Amino acid sequence: MRSIGETARDSGLGVSALRFYDRAGVLVPAWVDPVSGYRWYAPEQLEEARLLAGLRRAGMPLADIRLALASWAGTDSDLVRKLLTAHLLRLERGLSDAHREFSALRALLDQRENLMTSLRAATLRLTVAAPELAAALEISGRLDLPHY
């Protein structure tokens, strides 16, 4: 039998993760000490724990991992392959969707930046008749308005 610490170290899963997967019914230890609650794993469970760790790193949903481990233990490698293929396709679709969204967001950002640049670069020309300009300057001098 392998201790939970050994199984954690050799599988790439943490002790707390192994406890979680036990409570979730995904990877149940071969034996649990009824007094201390300490978990012990059979040597053949190390391979399952490594599979579990890899599937979690790949982001596979827990329900699919449960199926994969059950199939693995039952030596149904065809189902495991199907689950891996289905998850990979899901990831690829998600990545494709994310690429599309980022392209749309970049286009929106480019459009906004171009608009801001256009507004900054715009030149405004005002025409004021001389008498009105002189009167405005004279008034601003008397009102102590700032001169621009």
GROMACS .gro file of C-alpha atoms in nm:
model
  148
    1MET     CA    1   0.000   0.000   0.000
    2ARG     CA    2   0.108   0.354  -0.071
    3SER     CA    3   0.054   0.641   0.170
    4ILE     CA    4  -0.137   0.949   0.057
    5GLY     CA    5   0.189   1.147   0.072
    6GLU     CA    6   0.373   0.902  -0.154
    7THR     CA    7   0.081   0.890  -0.395
    8ALA     CA    8   0.064   1.269  -0.404
    9ARG     CA    9   0.438   1.305  -0.465
   10ASP     CA   10   0.455   1.040  -0.737
   11SER     CA   11   0.135   1.140  -0.918
   12GLY     CA   12   0.168   1.517  -0.936
   13LEU     CA   13  -0.146   1.569  -0.728
   14GLY     CA   14  -0.141   1.738  -0.392
   15VAL     CA   15  -0.255   1.565  -0.074
   16SER     CA   16  -0.551   1.804  -0.053
   17ALA     CA   17  -0.641   1.721  -0.415
   18LEU     CA   18  -0.637   1.349  -0.337
   19ARG     CA   19  -0.867   1.411  -0.040
   20PHE     CA   20  -1.100   1.613  -0.266
   21TYR     CA   21  -1.107   1.341  -0.534
   22ASP     CA   22  -1.182   1.082  -0.265
   23ARG     CA   23  -1.478   1.288  -0.135
   24ALA     CA   24  -1.596   1.340  -0.495
   25GLY     CA   25  -1.579   0.965  -0.561
   26VAL     CA   26  -1.330   1.009  -0.844
   27LEU     CA   27  -1.024   0.836  -0.696
   28VAL     CA   28  -1.119   0.651  -0.381
   29PRO     CA   29  -0.830   0.509  -0.176
   30ALA     CA   30  -0.800   0.133  -0.145
   31TRP     CA   31  -0.820   0.160   0.233
   32VAL     CA   32  -0.898   0.431   0.488
   33ASP     CA   33  -0.791   0.382   0.848
   34PRO     CA   34  -1.118   0.390   1.047
   35VAL     CA   35  -0.949   0.551   1.348
   36SER     CA   36  -0.725   0.815   1.194
   37GLY     CA   37  -0.899   0.858   0.858
   38TYR     CA   38  -0.559   0.820   0.689
   39ARG     CA   39  -0.588   0.719   0.324
   40TRP     CA   40  -0.389   0.438   0.164
   41TYR     CA   41  -0.370   0.368  -0.209
   42ALA     CA   42  -0.302   0.043  -0.391
   43PRO     CA   43   0.012   0.048  -0.609
   44GLU     CA   44  -0.199   0.020  -0.927
   45GLN     CA   45  -0.385   0.339  -0.831
   46LEU     CA   46  -0.072   0.545  -0.899
   47GLU     CA   47  -0.131   0.514  -1.272
   48GLU     CA   48  -0.491   0.631  -1.226
   49ALA     CA   49  -0.372   0.923  -1.013
   50ARG     CA   50  -0.125   1.023  -1.286
   51LEU     CA   51  -0.402   1.002  -1.546
   52LEU     CA   52  -0.625   1.213  -1.323
   53ALA     CA   53  -0.351   1.474  -1.278
   54GLY     CA   54  -0.294   1.498  -1.653
   55LEU     CA   55  -0.664   1.527  -1.733
   56ARG     CA   56  -0.709   1.804  -1.474
   57ARG     CA   57  -0.408   1.994  -1.614
   58ALA     CA   58  -0.575   1.965  -1.955
   59GLY     CA   59  -0.892   2.114  -1.807
   60MET     CA   60  -1.116   1.813  -1.852
   61PRO     CA   61  -1.443   1.838  -1.657
   62LEU     CA   62  -1.468   1.621  -1.347
   63ALA     CA   63  -1.763   1.420  -1.482
   64ASP     CA   64  -1.558   1.318  -1.787
   65ILE     CA   65  -1.259   1.237  -1.568
   66ARG     CA   66  -1.479   1.010  -1.359
   67LEU     CA   67  -1.582   0.824  -1.677
   68ALA     CA   68  -1.224   0.807  -1.802
   69LEU     CA   69  -1.098   0.661  -1.476
   70ALA     CA   70  -1.379   0.407  -1.461
   71SER     CA   71  -1.301   0.304  -1.819
   72TRP     CA   72  -0.928   0.296  -1.746
   73ALA     CA   73  -0.981   0.066  -1.450
   74GLY     CA   74  -1.207  -0.153  -1.665
   75THR     CA   75  -0.948  -0.151  -1.945
   76ASP     CA   76  -1.191   0.015  -2.190
   77SER     CA   77  -0.927   0.222  -2.366
   78ASP     CA   78  -1.164   0.304  -2.654
   79LEU     CA   79  -1.387   0.512  -2.425
   80VAL     CA   80  -1.082   0.685  -2.276
   81ARG     CA   81  -0.964   0.774  -2.628
   82LYS     CA   82  -1.311   0.903  -2.720
   83LEU     CA   83  -1.322   1.119  -2.407
   84LEU     CA   84  -0.975   1.258  -2.482
   85THR     CA   85  -1.070   1.333  -2.843
   86ALA     CA   86  -1.398   1.499  -2.742
   87HIS     CA   87  -1.223   1.717  -2.484
   88LEU     CA   88  -0.951   1.817  -2.729
   89LEU     CA   89  -1.217   1.918  -2.984
   90ARG     CA   90  -1.394   2.124  -2.714
   91LEU     CA   91  -1.067   2.300  -2.632
   92GLU     CA   92  -0.995   2.369  -2.999
   93ARG     CA   93  -1.344   2.513  -3.053
   94GLY     CA   94  -1.304   2.728  -2.744
   95LEU     CA   95  -0.969   2.855  -2.866
   96SER     CA   96  -1.115   2.928  -3.209
   97ASP     CA   97  -1.403   3.120  -3.047
   98ALA     CA   98  -1.155   3.313  -2.832
   99HIS     CA   99  -0.950   3.404  -3.142
  100ARG     CA  100  -1.262   3.539  -3.312
  101GLU     CA  101  -1.356   3.744  -3.007
  102PHE     CA  102  -1.006   3.889  -2.976
  103SER     CA  103  -1.004   3.980  -3.345
  104ALA     CA  104  -1.334   4.163  -3.301
  105LEU     CA  105  -1.204   4.339  -2.990
  106ARG     CA  106  -0.883   4.444  -3.167
  107ALA     CA  107  -1.088   4.582  -3.457
  108LEU     CA  108  -1.301   4.776  -3.210
  109LEU     CA  109  -0.990   4.911  -3.040
  110ASP     CA  110  -0.833   5.006  -3.375
  111GLN     CA  111  -1.153   5.183  -3.475
  112ARG     CA  112  -1.158   5.374  -3.146
  113GLU     CA  113  -0.790   5.471  -3.173
  114ASN     CA  114  -0.838   5.587  -3.532
  115LEU     CA  115  -1.134   5.800  -3.427
  116MET     CA  116  -0.935   5.953  -3.139
  117THR     CA  117  -0.641   6.023  -3.369
  118SER     CA  118  -0.874   6.183  -3.624
  119LEU     CA  119  -1.025   6.405  -3.358
  120ARG     CA  120  -0.683   6.516  -3.231
  121ALA     CA  121  -0.557   6.586  -3.579
  122ALA     CA  122  -0.860   6.788  -3.686
  123THR     CA  123  -0.794   7.154  -3.755
  124LEU     CA  124  -1.056   7.410  -3.669
  125ARG     CA  125  -1.058   7.746  -3.845
  126LEU     CA  126  -1.273   8.030  -3.721
  127THR     CA  127  -1.336   8.349  -3.904
  128VAL     CA  128  -1.422   8.659  -3.705
  129ALA     CA  129  -1.469   9.004  -3.852
  130ALA     CA  130  -1.213   9.259  -3.730
  131PRO     CA  131  -1.459   9.484  -3.540
  132GLU     CA  132  -1.602   9.187  -3.345
  133LEU     CA  133  -1.253   9.060  -3.266
  134ALA     CA  134  -1.140   9.402  -3.145
  135ALA     CA  135  -1.451   9.439  -2.930
  136ALA     CA  136  -1.399   9.092  -2.781
  137LEU     CA  137  -1.035   9.169  -2.703
  138GLU     CA  138  -1.128   9.502  -2.549
  139ILE     CA  139  -1.394   9.338  -2.330
  140SER     CA  140  -1.160   9.062  -2.219
  141GLY     CA  141  -0.900   9.324  -2.120
  142ARG     CA  142  -1.150   9.509  -1.905
  143LEU     CA  143  -1.285   9.189  -1.743
  144ASP     CA  144  -0.939   9.063  -1.659
  145LEU     CA  145  -1.007   8.742  -1.853
  146PRO     CA  146  -0.712   8.522  -1.930
  147HIS     CA  147  -0.550   8.585  -2.265
  148TYR     CA  148  -0.493   8.287  -2.489
   0.00000   0.00000   0.00000
